[in-house]
Amino acid sequence: MNLPRNPQTSLSTASQGDASRAASAERAMSGSAAAKTAADVTDAADATTAAARSSKLHRVSPRMHTAILWIIAIAIIAVMEVGVFNLAHWRTLHTPSIQTGTTVIGAGLTSADDTRATSATGTFTVSDPDTATIDIPISDATTGGAAELHSIRLVPDSQGWESTTAEFYTSSDAVSSETDDISWRNLGAGVWTDNERTLTYTKLPSTQYILAGQKSADNRTSTWLRISFSQETAGSTVSLASFELNPTVPMFYSPLRVLIMLAIAAFLICLRPGSVLWRRRLDVSSRGHKVAVGSLIAVQSLVLLAVSQMTGGAFVGQGVSFGWGFQHWFDPLQYQRLGDALLHGHTWLDLQVDNSLQAMSNPYDFSQRQALNRSTGAVYYWDHAYFQGKYYCYFGVLPAVFLFAPFEALTGHWLPTWAASWLLSVGFTVFAALLATKFVARYFPHISQALAVMCTLTLMVANSMWYYVFAPSFYGIPMLMSMMLTAAALYFWVSARRDAVSGEWAGLAKFADATVAASTDTASTDTNAATAAAAATTTAAAAQPLGTKLSSWRVVLGSVLMTMNVGSRPQFAIAFLLAVPIFWDEIRHTRQLFSRSSWRLTLAAALGALIVLVPLLGYNAARFGSLLDFGSDYNLTAFDMTSQRPSKFLMAAALFVQLFQPVAISPRFPFVQTTDNALPLPCEPSLGGIFAIVPFTVLALGFWMMRRQLKAHRVWGLTVLCLALAAVALWFDTSIGGVNNRYYGDYAYLIALAAICVAACMEEALRPDGRRDDVTATCATAPARIFAATIAAMVLIGLFMVFAGFFAPGRYEALTYRDPVLYAYVRSWFTGLCM
């Protein structure tokens, strides 16, 4: 056996060989693992690439998705137009034929020659509404027995006539030439609810049909049909060229109806969660934004013009009339008379004052004036200020100065009230649209285009503009002018911040973009509360306008416009306080206002306000002997405003009605009814509280929950002040004038501004990664989608309340009597939906 000569060396060599073999094996295994890992990575990459390719193949582009939605919308519109709105056609396709007998004309209908009518057709004069009837014996054309009535058509004469309202009754009594003892039932008898039994028919064929609602066995068949004109007044003219029983209602297609449905479809598609408008950030300097705002202003101006004509507009005669309800004379021309008075160098209205008014111990006692009118026929003018033997207009003088007096001086005629209302509403539309976009661009640079649209639309409806344009009167003129003045003043203030170098408009976005992104990155990597707070502090500090200067003319012009509210609607003057939070950075940090270095600008703004304020207060002194007496207490109305005020114990209920009164929804056209404001204080017909008819404003109530975000965006003070000022205006209006939709304009815009701030903060909170102008910033989370859908629904409800409210029968200037043709035409769209 041979042994190694050096055993230790041999052992060491053997160990090294083993180690080498082990290392080689390890390297081999490592290489194999690496190769396997590389292969796995390659396979995963291939799989990812294949999945991406597959996803790209199957993914629908945004344009294709929008096109599909439009195809679906058009299909739904077609079904609605053919099926729902023409349901009356499908319901009357196979109605049985009916034959008629000799008609019986009631004593309340006379022919054109003042003789008793003998024919069921022609033009009649209503001499007695209770007996203005046409009774028609009917029978089934096949069996000769009682007839089953499904539909009725009344066709009027085509000349010298607009509309007539007829009621329908049926009976199963025996046919007789005498109908005095017949038991009549209305056309809607036999259903769970009172079905439509009245028809306002016009020359438009679609308005001439009504469906019978009789469904029970004991009144399904009839032997008599009565057409009654009891809703017409004595002396009115009604027309009936012919009538048809059980006619098949033809198909009616309405371009206006289709246009409305297309507009609703466009709203839903463009503002749906995940749409491009929710993905893109608002850019007020872009051409697309400017075109969109201009289009909105142009379209809304045309719609406002159409609305101003709904209740007659230029075709309503302007003149003094007697109001039987209050036993006073109503003069709708207060501003025309005020403009004429100013042109002739005096402040009182050229109206004759009744001697009894001057002799009364208290001319503001409504019951005394009413009693004297009934007993002596004394003439008193409703809602005029009476002071020391003269009538005055206690509404603001500036509309007369800028509109009515110049128009009369140039044309020699009086400016129609509807025209003044329309011009002022267009002015408000312009500045409200500009204000909404500049406001959100300054304080919320990452707001989406969709939410900016919602905010703009809310600012358009959260006021009384549509109310006053729909029913033009001297009441709305000062309100509309102050709405325009306030929106313009706030716009000039909000946009007064300019870049110190370029002079271009500068909002918060210019200084906050980088820091917002930095704080977002920090928040994503460090959840420590102190770090997050520091990031928020850094963001707020960076947002201060250290590189900006104020546009002097915008600051001064805003002050002048805001002060002008004193001469229009003084309640709006409280918005002057909004200058403090708007210019807080310039006051507190850069010292561009109210400092030694900025005394010129501060003095110019103050002098601009004083130049307007001094003559307005002098106007008060010239009329009533006091600088601060606007004359509202001297109003001749239903109570003594010099001493009488609603009970403070009723204020809680009144404020609830003004803010939270639910909307009265009806299952039948017009679907919206006026609410019952049965409070022992001045109340007028209302559609509901501001939070109910403009649901977007409810978001303002969440200001406390969003206080951190509001502070980060430097609008906490502005939001709280808006709500505080709204509360002051609301309390003032309600404590003096009671409950009234007409007063919403005094405070609703302030609530809307607060709601806009809260909504913008909520949107940002639901998207903590900020906003990017690409598809990755879509409503990716369920809360964000719910928020987007909720906001769109709120705004759509607000728009619905505006336009559906025009048709509410219980409101002032209701279309049922102001424009019955339009009312009947729109109601005919829903004929087939009755029982």
CSV table of N, CA and C in Angstrom, one decimal, residues 98 100 121 136 138 149-155 168 199 205 208-210 225 227 240-250:
chain,number,residue,atom,x,y,z
A,98,ILE,N,-118.8,54.7,-32.3
A,98,ILE,CA,-119.9,55.2,-31.5
A,98,ILE,C,-120.8,56.1,-32.4
A,100,THR,N,-124.0,58.9,-32.5
A,100,THR,CA,-124.6,60.0,-31.6
A,100,THR,C,-126.0,60.3,-32.0
A,121,THR,N,-122.2,72.6,-32.9
A,121,THR,CA,-120.9,73.2,-33.4
A,121,THR,C,-121.0,74.6,-33.7
A,136,ILE,N,-124.7,65.1,-25.3
A,136,ILE,CA,-124.8,64.2,-26.5
A,136,ILE,C,-125.2,62.8,-26.2
A,138,ILE,N,-125.2,59.0,-26.8
A,138,ILE,CA,-124.3,58.1,-27.5
A,138,ILE,C,-124.7,56.6,-27.4
A,149,LEU,N,-116.6,54.3,-23.9
A,149,LEU,CA,-115.9,55.5,-24.4
A,149,LEU,C,-114.5,55.4,-24.0
A,150,HIS,N,-113.6,55.6,-25.1
A,150,HIS,CA,-112.2,55.5,-24.9
A,150,HIS,C,-111.4,56.8,-25.1
A,151,SER,N,-111.9,57.6,-26.1
A,151,SER,CA,-111.2,58.8,-26.4
A,151,SER,C,-112.2,59.8,-27.0
A,152,ILE,N,-111.8,61.1,-26.9
A,152,ILE,CA,-112.6,62.2,-27.4
A,152,ILE,C,-111.7,63.2,-28.0
A,153,ARG,N,-112.3,63.8,-29.1
A,153,ARG,CA,-111.6,64.9,-29.8
A,153,ARG,C,-112.5,66.0,-30.0
A,154,LEU,N,-112.0,67.2,-29.6
A,154,LEU,CA,-112.8,68.5,-29.9
A,154,LEU,C,-112.0,69.3,-30.8
A,155,VAL,N,-112.6,69.7,-32.0
A,155,VAL,CA,-111.9,70.5,-33.0
A,155,VAL,C,-112.5,71.9,-33.0
A,168,PHE,N,-115.5,67.1,-19.0
A,168,PHE,CA,-116.3,66.0,-19.6
A,168,PHE,C,-117.0,65.1,-18.5
A,199,LEU,N,-109.9,69.3,-20.6
A,199,LEU,CA,-109.1,69.4,-21.8
A,199,LEU,C,-109.0,70.9,-22.3
A,205,PRO,N,-103.5,70.3,-33.5
A,205,PRO,CA,-104.2,69.0,-33.4
A,205,PRO,C,-103.8,68.1,-32.2
A,208,GLN,N,-106.0,68.4,-29.0
A,208,GLN,CA,-107.5,68.2,-29.1
A,208,GLN,C,-108.0,66.9,-28.6
A,209,TYR,N,-107.1,66.0,-28.1
A,209,TYR,CA,-107.5,64.7,-27.7
A,209,TYR,C,-107.4,64.5,-26.1
A,210,ILE,N,-108.4,63.7,-25.6
A,210,ILE,CA,-108.3,63.3,-24.2
A,210,ILE,C,-108.8,61.8,-24.1
A,225,LEU,N,-122.9,61.8,-23.0
A,225,LEU,CA,-121.6,62.5,-22.9
A,225,LEU,C,-121.9,64.0,-22.7
A,227,ILE,N,-120.3,67.8,-22.5
A,227,ILE,CA,-119.2,68.7,-22.6
A,227,ILE,C,-119.5,70.0,-21.9
A,240,LEU,N,-116.3,75.3,-31.2
A,240,LEU,CA,-116.4,73.8,-31.4
A,240,LEU,C,-116.9,73.6,-32.8
A,241,ALA,N,-115.9,73.4,-33.7
A,241,ALA,CA,-116.3,73.2,-35.1
A,241,ALA,C,-116.8,71.8,-35.3
A,242,SER,N,-116.3,70.8,-34.5
A,242,SER,CA,-116.7,69.4,-34.6
A,242,SER,C,-116.2,68.6,-33.4
A,243,PHE,N,-116.7,67.4,-33.2
A,243,PHE,CA,-116.2,66.6,-32.2
A,243,PHE,C,-116.2,65.1,-32.7
A,244,GLU,N,-115.3,64.3,-32.2
A,244,GLU,CA,-115.2,62.9,-32.5
A,244,GLU,C,-115.1,62.1,-31.3
A,245,LEU,N,-115.8,60.9,-31.3
A,245,LEU,CA,-115.9,60.0,-30.2
A,245,LEU,C,-115.2,58.7,-30.6
A,246,ASN,N,-114.3,58.3,-29.7
A,246,ASN,CA,-113.4,57.1,-29.9
A,246,ASN,C,-112.6,57.2,-31.2
A,247,PRO,N,-112.0,58.4,-31.4
A,247,PRO,CA,-111.1,58.5,-32.6
A,247,PRO,C,-109.7,57.8,-32.2
A,248,THR,N,-109.1,57.3,-33.2
A,248,THR,CA,-107.7,56.9,-33.1
A,248,THR,C,-106.8,58.1,-33.1
A,249,VAL,N,-106.0,58.3,-32.0
A,249,VAL,CA,-105.1,59.4,-31.9
A,249,VAL,C,-104.0,59.2,-32.8
A,250,PRO,N,-103.8,60.1,-33.8
A,250,PRO,CA,-102.7,59.9,-34.7
A,250,PRO,C,-101.3,60.0,-34.1
